[in-house]
Amino acid sequence: MSPSAELLAPPPPPASAPSAVGEAPHTIWSRFVILMLCLAIVTTTLAFGTVHTWALAAFQLSAGLVVAFWMADAWRTGALRLSRSFLQAPLAAFVLLGLVQLLPLGTGSVENIAAGGLSVEPTRALSFDPYATRLVIIQALALFVYFAAALAFVDSPRRLRLVVRVIVVFGFVLALFGLMQYFLNPYVIYWVREPKQAQPFGPYINRHHFAGYMELALAMPLGLLFSGAIDRDRVPLYAFFTLIMSVALVMTNSRGGIISLVAEILFLVVIAAGVGRESGREVGGRVRAAAARVAFAFALLVTLFLFALYSGGEQSLSRLVGSINDADPTTGRAHFWKGAVEIIKDHPLLGTGLGSFSAVYPRYDTGNGAYRLEQAHNDYLQIVSDGGIVAALLGLVFVAVLFRQGFARLHSRDKFRRGVALGALTGCAGVLVHSLFDFTLHTTANALLFLLLAALATMNGRIEEAEKPRRRRRRRSGSNSHAEVTSAAVGDERSHLPA
């Protein structure tokens, strides 16, 4: 090339800043996926927790819409967004287990019934209730879609903050609504519907499930506060959000919810002590921070105690023991658990079928059978009853991977990322404690928020803010020029290093 040609040649384009590792461009379709995710957090809760057939159908259709947006995003970018998170494997295997239970490999779960010369052919599926198992599979697939979409599309610090704010703000608004409805008319949902066989709270027909949702929602601002991820001017606001959600939980009169709240606070006090050690804080600073966290936890518990005393008098102080029967402190749960254990003994490997507990339990009920039991009031026993040892192992793998990866994220250099991971793990730990006494994760809204927190706790570095370079103070102009020369020399030296 001649010198004149070189002068006329256009200058090379400037090098673009490197993007975050694994971050794809944000299309309009990916924004729709995030919008659907945020809407699902709100709508599944307001629709009575999404437990009715119409609400379940709407939720499953919305999952199909998410898949459509997902495919449109793949068409637009030329690449299908998929997360490599191992947490997806146990959930996918759980769906596969349900499909295996539908195979015609059984010996017949019901007797032939002769009526007017007609007979009903017994089902040959491994599941004792194939219809219920199909419904569970469809619901699990819908939840899996939202979980996988959260892992794939919450891929930037901005989107992370958006989802976290939706959880915190909506949890606060929901708590306010629940308290207002409780003090005005505690027996009618939306001042329109009055459940006949349950004690509602907020939009939930079952007050225990509302308590479970509060455990998940309030854990996020608690984690941000305990990790020091909130600016000082916003600390009172987040503390107020946490207080209102905690008060709403206490007012549900759910003993399992109150025990889980105490477990969450203890979890935070213990785990938060190790958060941020890699930031270089001195031992004295860590001790002061730990003392501040303990003081905050103590103040929160005292405030809840005083509010309960003020709002309900002496009767409110007996919430943990007021409804306990001396003959049966578990209020009937021990009887349910005994029946579930007997089912597990007879069907240890693959269980009786996902969602089949209500159909199988009457055969093991030693009571008078006055009412039909839908759930075992213990998620651990029921998952083994429905899915056997295989389902139990899948659940253990999910929980183990969740906390292992979540603890690893607690050492991130991004303090907001650390706070999100701590809050998400705290919420998951709290609801896992509550699952010992109730079946809160059988409610779609609670299961969705649990999976979303699990995703937020384990996401990779794409959602972390870039670390800002530290600036050193320069005292004299001479030192400034020396620093500039040294920096230039270092830059020249690095430019000659091999890539």
Coordinates of C-alpha atoms in Angstrom, one line a residue:
M1 CA 0.0 0.0 0.0
S2 CA 1.3 3.5 -0.9
P3 CA 1.7 6.3 1.6
S4 CA -1.1 8.2 0.0
A5 CA -3.4 5.2 0.3
E6 CA -2.6 4.8 3.9
L7 CA -3.6 8.4 4.5
L8 CA -6.9 8.0 2.7
A9 CA -7.8 4.8 4.5
P10 CA -10.4 5.2 7.2
P11 CA -9.2 4.9 10.8
P12 CA -9.8 1.6 12.5
P13 CA -13.0 1.5 14.7
P14 CA -12.4 2.0 18.4
A15 CA -12.3 -1.1 20.5
S16 CA -15.6 -1.6 22.3
A17 CA -15.6 -2.2 26.0
P18 CA -15.7 -5.8 26.9
S19 CA -19.1 -7.0 28.0
A20 CA -19.8 -9.1 31.0
V21 CA -19.0 -12.7 30.6
G22 CA -21.9 -14.7 29.1
E23 CA -24.1 -11.6 28.8
A24 CA -26.2 -11.5 25.6
P25 CA -27.7 -8.3 24.2
H26 CA -31.1 -7.4 25.8
T27 CA -33.8 -7.6 23.2
I28 CA -37.4 -6.5 23.6
W29 CA -38.4 -10.2 24.0
S30 CA -36.0 -10.6 26.9
R31 CA -37.5 -7.6 28.6
F32 CA -40.9 -9.2 28.2
V33 CA -39.6 -12.3 30.0
I34 CA -38.4 -10.1 32.9
L35 CA -41.8 -8.4 32.9
M36 CA -43.6 -11.8 33.0
L37 CA -41.4 -12.8 35.9
C38 CA -42.2 -9.7 37.9
L39 CA -45.9 -10.0 37.1
A40 CA -46.0 -13.6 38.2
I41 CA -44.6 -12.7 41.6
V42 CA -47.6 -10.3 42.1
T43 CA -50.4 -12.1 40.3
T44 CA -49.9 -15.6 41.7
T45 CA -50.1 -14.1 45.2
L46 CA -53.2 -12.0 44.6
A47 CA -55.0 -14.9 43.0
F48 CA -55.5 -16.5 46.4
G49 CA -52.0 -17.9 46.2
T50 CA -52.9 -19.7 42.9
V51 CA -54.4 -22.8 44.3
H52 CA -57.7 -22.9 42.3
T53 CA -58.1 -24.6 39.0
W54 CA -58.7 -21.3 37.1
A55 CA -55.6 -19.7 38.7
L56 CA -53.4 -22.7 38.0
A57 CA -54.5 -22.8 34.3
A58 CA -53.7 -19.1 34.0
F59 CA -50.3 -19.6 35.6
Q60 CA -49.5 -22.5 33.3
L61 CA -50.6 -20.5 30.2
S62 CA -48.3 -17.6 31.3
A63 CA -45.4 -20.1 31.5
G64 CA -46.2 -21.0 27.9
L65 CA -46.1 -17.3 27.0
V66 CA -42.7 -17.1 28.7
V67 CA -41.5 -19.9 26.5
A68 CA -42.8 -18.0 23.4
F69 CA -40.9 -14.9 24.4
W70 CA -37.8 -17.0 25.0
M71 CA -37.9 -18.5 21.5
A72 CA -38.5 -15.1 20.0
D73 CA -35.4 -13.8 21.8
A74 CA -33.4 -16.8 20.5
W75 CA -34.6 -16.0 17.0
R76 CA -33.7 -12.3 17.4
T77 CA -30.2 -12.9 18.8
G78 CA -29.4 -16.2 17.0
A79 CA -28.6 -17.9 20.3
L80 CA -30.7 -19.7 22.8
R81 CA -30.2 -18.4 26.4
L82 CA -29.7 -21.3 28.8
S83 CA -28.2 -21.4 32.2
R84 CA -25.7 -24.0 33.2
S85 CA -26.9 -24.0 36.8
F86 CA -26.9 -27.6 38.2
L87 CA -30.0 -26.7 40.3
Q88 CA -32.1 -27.3 37.2
A89 CA -31.1 -30.9 37.1
P90 CA -33.0 -32.1 40.2
L91 CA -36.2 -30.3 39.1
A92 CA -36.0 -31.8 35.6
A93 CA -35.5 -35.2 37.2
F94 CA -38.5 -34.6 39.4
V95 CA -40.7 -34.1 36.3
L96 CA -39.1 -37.3 34.8
L97 CA -40.0 -39.2 37.9
G98 CA -43.6 -38.2 37.5
L99 CA -43.6 -39.4 33.9
V100 CA -42.2 -42.7 35.0
Q101 CA -45.0 -43.1 37.6
L102 CA -47.5 -42.8 34.7
L103 CA -46.1 -45.8 32.9
P104 CA -48.4 -48.8 32.8
L105 CA -46.1 -50.9 35.0
G106 CA -48.4 -51.3 38.0
T107 CA -50.7 -54.1 39.1
G108 CA -53.8 -52.0 39.4
S109 CA -54.4 -49.5 42.1
V110 CA -58.2 -49.9 42.5
E111 CA -60.5 -52.9 42.6
N112 CA -62.8 -53.8 39.7
I113 CA -66.2 -52.3 40.4
A114 CA -69.2 -54.1 39.0
A115 CA -72.3 -51.9 38.6
G116 CA -75.2 -53.0 36.4
G117 CA -73.1 -55.5 34.5
L118 CA -70.4 -52.9 33.8
S119 CA -66.9 -52.9 35.3
V120 CA -64.2 -50.3 35.6
E121 CA -60.8 -51.4 34.4
P122 CA -58.2 -50.8 37.1
T123 CA -55.4 -48.4 36.3
R124 CA -52.1 -50.0 35.5
A125 CA -50.0 -46.9 36.2
L126 CA -47.4 -46.9 39.0
S127 CA -49.2 -43.8 40.4
F128 CA -52.3 -44.5 42.5
D129 CA -53.8 -41.3 41.2
P130 CA -52.6 -40.8 37.6
Y131 CA -54.9 -37.7 37.1
A132 CA -53.3 -35.9 40.0
T133 CA -49.9 -36.9 38.9
R134 CA -50.5 -35.4 35.5
L135 CA -51.6 -32.1 37.1
V136 CA -48.5 -32.1 39.3
I137 CA -46.2 -32.7 36.3
I138 CA -47.8 -29.8 34.4
Q139 CA -47.5 -27.5 37.4
A140 CA -43.9 -28.5 37.9
L141 CA -43.1 -27.8 34.3
A142 CA -44.6 -24.3 34.6
L143 CA -42.5 -23.6 37.7
F144 CA -39.4 -25.0 36.0
V145 CA -39.9 -22.6 33.1
Y146 CA -40.0 -19.6 35.4
F147 CA -37.0 -20.9 37.4
A148 CA -34.9 -21.5 34.2
A149 CA -36.0 -18.1 32.8
A150 CA -34.8 -16.3 35.9
L151 CA -31.5 -18.0 35.7
A152 CA -31.1 -17.2 32.1
F153 CA -32.5 -13.7 31.8
V154 CA -31.6 -12.0 35.1
D155 CA -28.1 -11.4 33.7
S156 CA -27.2 -7.9 34.7
P157 CA -26.9 -5.8 37.9
R158 CA -29.8 -3.6 36.8
R159 CA -32.1 -6.6 36.3
L160 CA -31.1 -8.0 39.6
R161 CA -32.0 -4.8 41.4
L162 CA -35.3 -4.7 39.6
V163 CA -36.3 -8.1 40.7
V164 CA -35.1 -7.5 44.3
R165 CA -37.1 -4.3 44.5
V166 CA -40.3 -6.0 43.2
I167 CA -39.9 -8.7 45.9
V168 CA -39.3 -6.1 48.7
V169 CA -41.9 -3.5 47.7
F170 CA -44.6 -6.0 46.9
G171 CA -44.0 -8.0 50.1
F172 CA -44.4 -4.7 52.1
V173 CA -47.6 -3.8 50.2
L174 CA -49.0 -7.3 50.7
A175 CA -48.2 -7.1 54.5
L176 CA -50.0 -3.8 54.8
F177 CA -53.0 -5.2 53.0
G178 CA -53.1 -8.3 55.2
L179 CA -52.9 -6.2 58.3
M180 CA -55.6 -3.9 57.2
Q181 CA -57.9 -6.7 56.3
Y182 CA -57.1 -8.5 59.6
F183 CA -58.1 -5.5 61.7
L184 CA -61.2 -4.6 59.6
N185 CA -62.7 -8.1 58.8
P186 CA -60.3 -11.1 59.4
Y187 CA -62.7 -13.6 58.0
V188 CA -63.4 -12.3 54.5
I189 CA -60.9 -12.1 51.7
Y190 CA -61.0 -8.9 49.7
W191 CA -64.1 -8.1 51.8
V192 CA -66.0 -10.3 49.4
R193 CA -65.2 -14.0 49.9
E194 CA -65.5 -15.8 53.2
P195 CA -63.9 -19.3 53.3
K196 CA -66.0 -21.8 55.3
Q197 CA -63.3 -24.3 56.3
A198 CA -60.1 -22.2 56.8
Q199 CA -58.8 -19.1 58.5
P200 CA -57.7 -16.6 55.8
F201 CA -55.1 -13.9 56.0
G202 CA -54.6 -11.3 53.2
P203 CA -55.4 -12.9 49.9
Y204 CA -54.6 -16.4 51.2
I205 CA -57.2 -18.9 52.2
N206 CA -54.8 -20.5 54.6
R207 CA -53.1 -18.2 57.1
H208 CA -50.1 -20.5 57.4
H209 CA -49.3 -20.1 53.7
F210 CA -49.5 -16.3 54.0
A211 CA -46.9 -16.6 56.9
G212 CA -44.8 -18.7 54.5
Y213 CA -44.8 -16.0 51.9
M214 CA -43.9 -13.4 54.4
E215 CA -40.9 -15.6 55.5
L216 CA -39.6 -15.6 51.9
A217 CA -40.3 -11.9 51.2
L218 CA -39.0 -10.3 54.4
A219 CA -35.8 -12.3 54.3
M220 CA -34.6 -10.2 51.3
P221 CA -34.5 -6.8 53.1
L222 CA -33.2 -8.6 56.2
G223 CA -30.3 -10.0 54.2
L224 CA -29.5 -6.6 52.7
L225 CA -29.5 -5.0 56.1
F226 CA -27.4 -7.6 57.8
S227 CA -24.8 -7.6 55.1
G228 CA -24.5 -3.8 55.0
A229 CA -25.5 -3.6 51.4
I230 CA -27.9 -0.7 51.9
D231 CA -26.9 2.9 52.0
R232 CA -27.3 4.6 55.3
D233 CA -30.0 6.9 54.1
R234 CA -32.2 3.9 53.1
V235 CA -31.6 1.8 56.1
P236 CA -34.7 3.1 58.0
L237 CA -36.9 2.5 55.0
Y238 CA -35.7 -1.2 54.6
A239 CA -36.0 -1.6 58.4
F240 CA -39.6 -0.4 58.3
F241 CA -40.4 -2.7 55.4
T242 CA -39.0 -5.6 57.4
L243 CA -40.9 -4.7 60.5
I244 CA -44.3 -4.5 58.8
M245 CA -43.8 -7.8 57.1
S246 CA -42.7 -9.4 60.4
V247 CA -45.7 -8.0 62.2
A248 CA -48.0 -9.4 59.5
L249 CA -46.4 -12.8 59.9
V250 CA -46.8 -12.7 63.7
M251 CA -50.5 -11.7 63.4
T252 CA -51.2 -14.8 61.3
N253 CA -51.1 -16.8 64.5
S254 CA -49.0 -19.4 62.7
R255 CA -46.7 -21.1 65.1
G256 CA -44.7 -22.6 62.3
G257 CA -44.4 -19.2 60.8
I258 CA -43.2 -17.6 64.0
I259 CA -40.7 -20.4 64.6
S260 CA -39.4 -20.0 61.1
L261 CA -39.0 -16.2 61.6
V262 CA -36.9 -16.8 64.7
A263 CA -34.9 -19.4 62.7
E264 CA -34.3 -16.9 60.0
I265 CA -32.9 -14.3 62.5
L266 CA -30.6 -16.8 64.1
F267 CA -29.5 -17.9 60.6
L268 CA -28.6 -14.3 59.7
V269 CA -26.8 -13.7 63.0
V270 CA -24.6 -16.8 62.5
I271 CA -24.0 -16.7 58.7
A272 CA -23.7 -12.9 58.3
A273 CA -20.6 -13.0 60.5
G274 CA -18.6 -14.5 57.7
V275 CA -20.0 -12.2 55.0
G276 CA -17.4 -9.7 53.6
R277 CA -14.3 -11.1 55.3
E278 CA -12.5 -10.8 52.1
S279 CA -13.1 -7.1 51.9
G280 CA -10.1 -6.5 54.2
R281 CA -12.0 -5.3 57.3
E282 CA -10.1 -5.5 60.5
V283 CA -11.0 -7.8 63.3
G284 CA -12.3 -4.9 65.4
G285 CA -14.6 -3.8 62.6
R286 CA -16.0 -7.2 62.1
V287 CA -16.7 -7.5 65.9
R288 CA -18.5 -4.1 65.8
A289 CA -20.5 -5.2 62.8
A290 CA -21.5 -8.5 64.5
A291 CA -22.5 -6.6 67.6
A292 CA -24.7 -4.3 65.5
R293 CA -26.4 -7.3 63.8
V294 CA -27.1 -8.9 67.2
A295 CA -28.5 -5.7 68.5
F296 CA -30.7 -5.2 65.4
A297 CA -32.0 -8.8 65.7
F298 CA -32.8 -8.3 69.4
A299 CA -34.5 -5.0 68.7
L300 CA -36.6 -6.6 66.0
L301 CA -37.8 -9.4 68.3
V302 CA -38.5 -7.0 71.2
T303 CA -40.5 -4.7 68.8
L304 CA -42.6 -7.6 67.6
F305 CA -43.2 -8.7 71.2
L306 CA -44.4 -5.2 72.2
F307 CA -46.6 -4.8 69.1
A308 CA -48.2 -8.2 69.7
L309 CA -48.9 -7.1 73.3
Y310 CA -50.3 -3.7 72.3
S311 CA -52.5 -5.0 69.5
G312 CA -53.9 -8.2 71.1
G313 CA -53.2 -7.8 74.9
E314 CA -52.3 -10.7 77.0
Q315 CA -54.1 -13.1 74.7
S316 CA -51.7 -12.4 71.9
L317 CA -48.8 -13.6 74.0
S318 CA -50.2 -17.1 74.0
R319 CA -50.1 -17.4 70.3
L320 CA -47.4 -20.1 70.4
V321 CA -49.3 -22.1 73.1
G322 CA -52.9 -20.9 73.1
S323 CA -54.1 -23.4 70.5
I324 CA -52.1 -26.3 71.8
N325 CA -54.0 -29.3 73.0
D326 CA -52.4 -31.0 76.0
A327 CA -53.4 -34.4 74.6
D328 CA -51.9 -33.6 71.2
P329 CA -49.5 -30.7 71.1
T330 CA -49.2 -31.1 67.3
T331 CA -53.0 -30.4 66.8
G332 CA -53.5 -33.6 64.8
R333 CA -50.3 -33.5 62.8
A334 CA -48.8 -36.4 64.6
H335 CA -51.7 -38.6 63.4
F336 CA -51.2 -37.4 59.8
W337 CA -47.5 -38.1 60.0
K338 CA -48.0 -41.6 61.3
G339 CA -50.2 -42.4 58.3
A340 CA -47.6 -40.9 55.9
V341 CA -44.9 -43.0 57.5
E342 CA -47.0 -46.2 56.9
I343 CA -47.4 -45.2 53.3
I344 CA -43.6 -44.8 52.9
K345 CA -43.0 -48.2 54.5
D346 CA -45.3 -49.9 51.9
H347 CA -44.0 -47.9 48.9
P348 CA -40.4 -46.9 49.6
L349 CA -38.7 -46.7 46.2
L350 CA -40.9 -44.7 43.9
G351 CA -43.8 -43.7 46.2
T352 CA -47.5 -43.8 45.4
G353 CA -47.4 -41.1 42.7
L354 CA -46.9 -37.3 42.7
G355 CA -50.1 -35.7 44.1
S356 CA -51.7 -39.0 45.1
F357 CA -51.5 -38.5 48.9
S358 CA -55.1 -37.5 49.3
A359 CA -56.2 -40.7 47.4
V360 CA -53.9 -43.0 49.3
Y361 CA -54.1 -41.7 52.9
P362 CA -57.7 -43.0 53.7
R363 CA -56.4 -46.6 53.4
Y364 CA -54.0 -45.8 56.3
D365 CA -56.2 -43.5 58.3
T366 CA -56.8 -45.1 61.7
G367 CA -59.1 -42.2 62.8
N368 CA -62.9 -41.9 62.3
G369 CA -62.5 -40.5 58.7
A370 CA -64.7 -37.5 59.4
Y371 CA -62.8 -35.4 56.9
R372 CA -60.6 -35.8 53.9
L373 CA -56.9 -35.0 54.3
E374 CA -55.4 -33.3 51.2
Q375 CA -51.8 -32.9 52.4
A376 CA -49.5 -34.5 55.1
H377 CA -48.7 -31.2 56.8
N378 CA -45.1 -32.0 56.4
D379 CA -43.5 -31.5 53.0
Y380 CA -40.6 -33.8 53.7
L381 CA -42.9 -36.8 54.6
Q382 CA -45.1 -36.1 51.6
I383 CA -42.4 -35.9 49.1
V384 CA -41.1 -39.3 50.2
S385 CA -44.7 -40.6 50.3
D386 CA -45.4 -39.4 46.8
G387 CA -42.0 -40.0 45.2
G388 CA -40.2 -42.5 47.4
I389 CA -36.5 -42.5 48.0
V390 CA -35.8 -41.2 44.5
A391 CA -37.7 -38.0 45.2
A392 CA -36.1 -37.6 48.6
L393 CA -32.6 -37.9 47.0
L394 CA -33.5 -35.3 44.4
G395 CA -34.7 -32.9 47.1
L396 CA -31.5 -33.4 49.1
V397 CA -29.4 -32.8 46.1
F398 CA -31.3 -29.6 45.3
V399 CA -30.9 -28.2 48.9
A400 CA -27.3 -29.2 49.1
V401 CA -26.3 -27.5 45.8
L402 CA -28.4 -24.5 46.7
F403 CA -26.6 -23.8 50.0
R404 CA -23.2 -24.8 48.7
Q405 CA -23.4 -22.4 45.7
G406 CA -25.2 -19.8 47.8
F407 CA -22.5 -19.7 50.5
A408 CA -19.9 -19.3 47.7
R409 CA -21.7 -16.2 46.5
L410 CA -21.5 -14.7 50.0
H411 CA -17.9 -14.0 49.3
S412 CA -18.5 -11.8 46.3
R413 CA -16.8 -8.4 46.1
D414 CA -20.1 -6.8 45.2
K415 CA -21.8 -5.9 48.5
F416 CA -25.3 -5.8 47.0
R417 CA -24.7 -9.2 45.5
R418 CA -23.6 -10.5 48.9
G419 CA -26.8 -9.0 50.5
V420 CA -29.1 -10.6 47.9
A421 CA -27.4 -14.0 48.3
L422 CA -27.7 -13.8 52.1
G423 CA -31.3 -12.7 52.0
A424 CA -32.3 -15.4 49.4
L425 CA -30.6 -18.1 51.4
T426 CA -32.3 -16.9 54.6
G427 CA -35.7 -17.0 53.0
C428 CA -35.1 -20.5 51.7
A429 CA -33.8 -21.7 55.1
G430 CA -36.9 -20.2 56.8
V431 CA -39.4 -21.9 54.6
L432 CA -37.6 -25.2 54.8
V433 CA -38.0 -25.0 58.6
H434 CA -41.7 -24.2 58.1
S435 CA -42.1 -27.2 55.9
L436 CA -41.6 -29.4 58.9
F437 CA -45.1 -28.3 60.1
D438 CA -47.1 -27.3 57.1
F439 CA -47.3 -27.6 53.3
T440 CA -46.6 -24.0 52.4
L441 CA -44.6 -24.9 49.3
H442 CA -47.6 -26.6 47.8
T443 CA -49.0 -23.1 47.2
T444 CA -47.9 -21.9 43.7
A445 CA -47.1 -18.3 44.8
N446 CA -44.8 -19.6 47.6
A447 CA -43.2 -22.2 45.4
L448 CA -42.5 -19.7 42.7
L449 CA -40.9 -17.2 45.1
F450 CA -38.9 -20.0 46.7
L451 CA -37.4 -21.0 43.3
L452 CA -36.8 -17.4 42.4
L453 CA -34.8 -16.8 45.7
A454 CA -32.9 -20.0 44.9
A455 CA -32.0 -18.6 41.5
L456 CA -31.0 -15.2 43.0
A457 CA -28.8 -16.9 45.6
T458 CA -26.8 -19.0 43.1
M459 CA -26.4 -16.8 40.0
N460 CA -22.9 -16.3 38.6
G461 CA -20.9 -13.1 38.3
R462 CA -23.0 -11.6 35.4
I463 CA -25.2 -9.8 37.9
E464 CA -22.3 -8.3 39.9
E465 CA -21.2 -4.6 39.6
A466 CA -17.8 -4.1 38.1
E467 CA -15.2 -3.4 40.8
K468 CA -14.2 0.3 40.7
P469 CA -10.4 1.0 40.7
R470 CA -9.2 2.5 43.9
R471 CA -7.8 6.0 43.7
R472 CA -4.8 7.0 45.7
R473 CA -4.5 10.5 47.2
R474 CA -1.7 12.6 45.7
R475 CA -0.2 15.2 48.0
R476 CA 2.2 17.1 45.7
S477 CA 2.3 18.0 42.1
G478 CA 5.7 16.4 41.9
S479 CA 4.3 13.1 43.1
N480 CA 1.5 13.5 40.6
S481 CA 3.9 13.7 37.7
H482 CA 5.9 10.8 39.1
A483 CA 2.7 8.7 39.4
E484 CA 1.7 9.5 35.9
V485 CA 5.1 8.5 34.6
T486 CA 5.0 5.3 36.6
S487 CA 1.5 4.5 35.4
A488 CA 2.5 5.1 31.8
A489 CA 5.6 2.9 32.2
V490 CA 3.5 0.1 33.7
G491 CA 1.0 0.6 30.8
D492 CA 3.8 0.3 28.2
E493 CA 5.1 -2.8 30.0
R494 CA 1.7 -4.4 30.1
S495 CA 1.1 -3.6 26.4
H496 CA 4.0 -5.8 25.5
L497 CA 2.9 -8.8 27.6
P498 CA 1.5 -11.7 25.7
A499 CA -2.3 -12.0 25.8

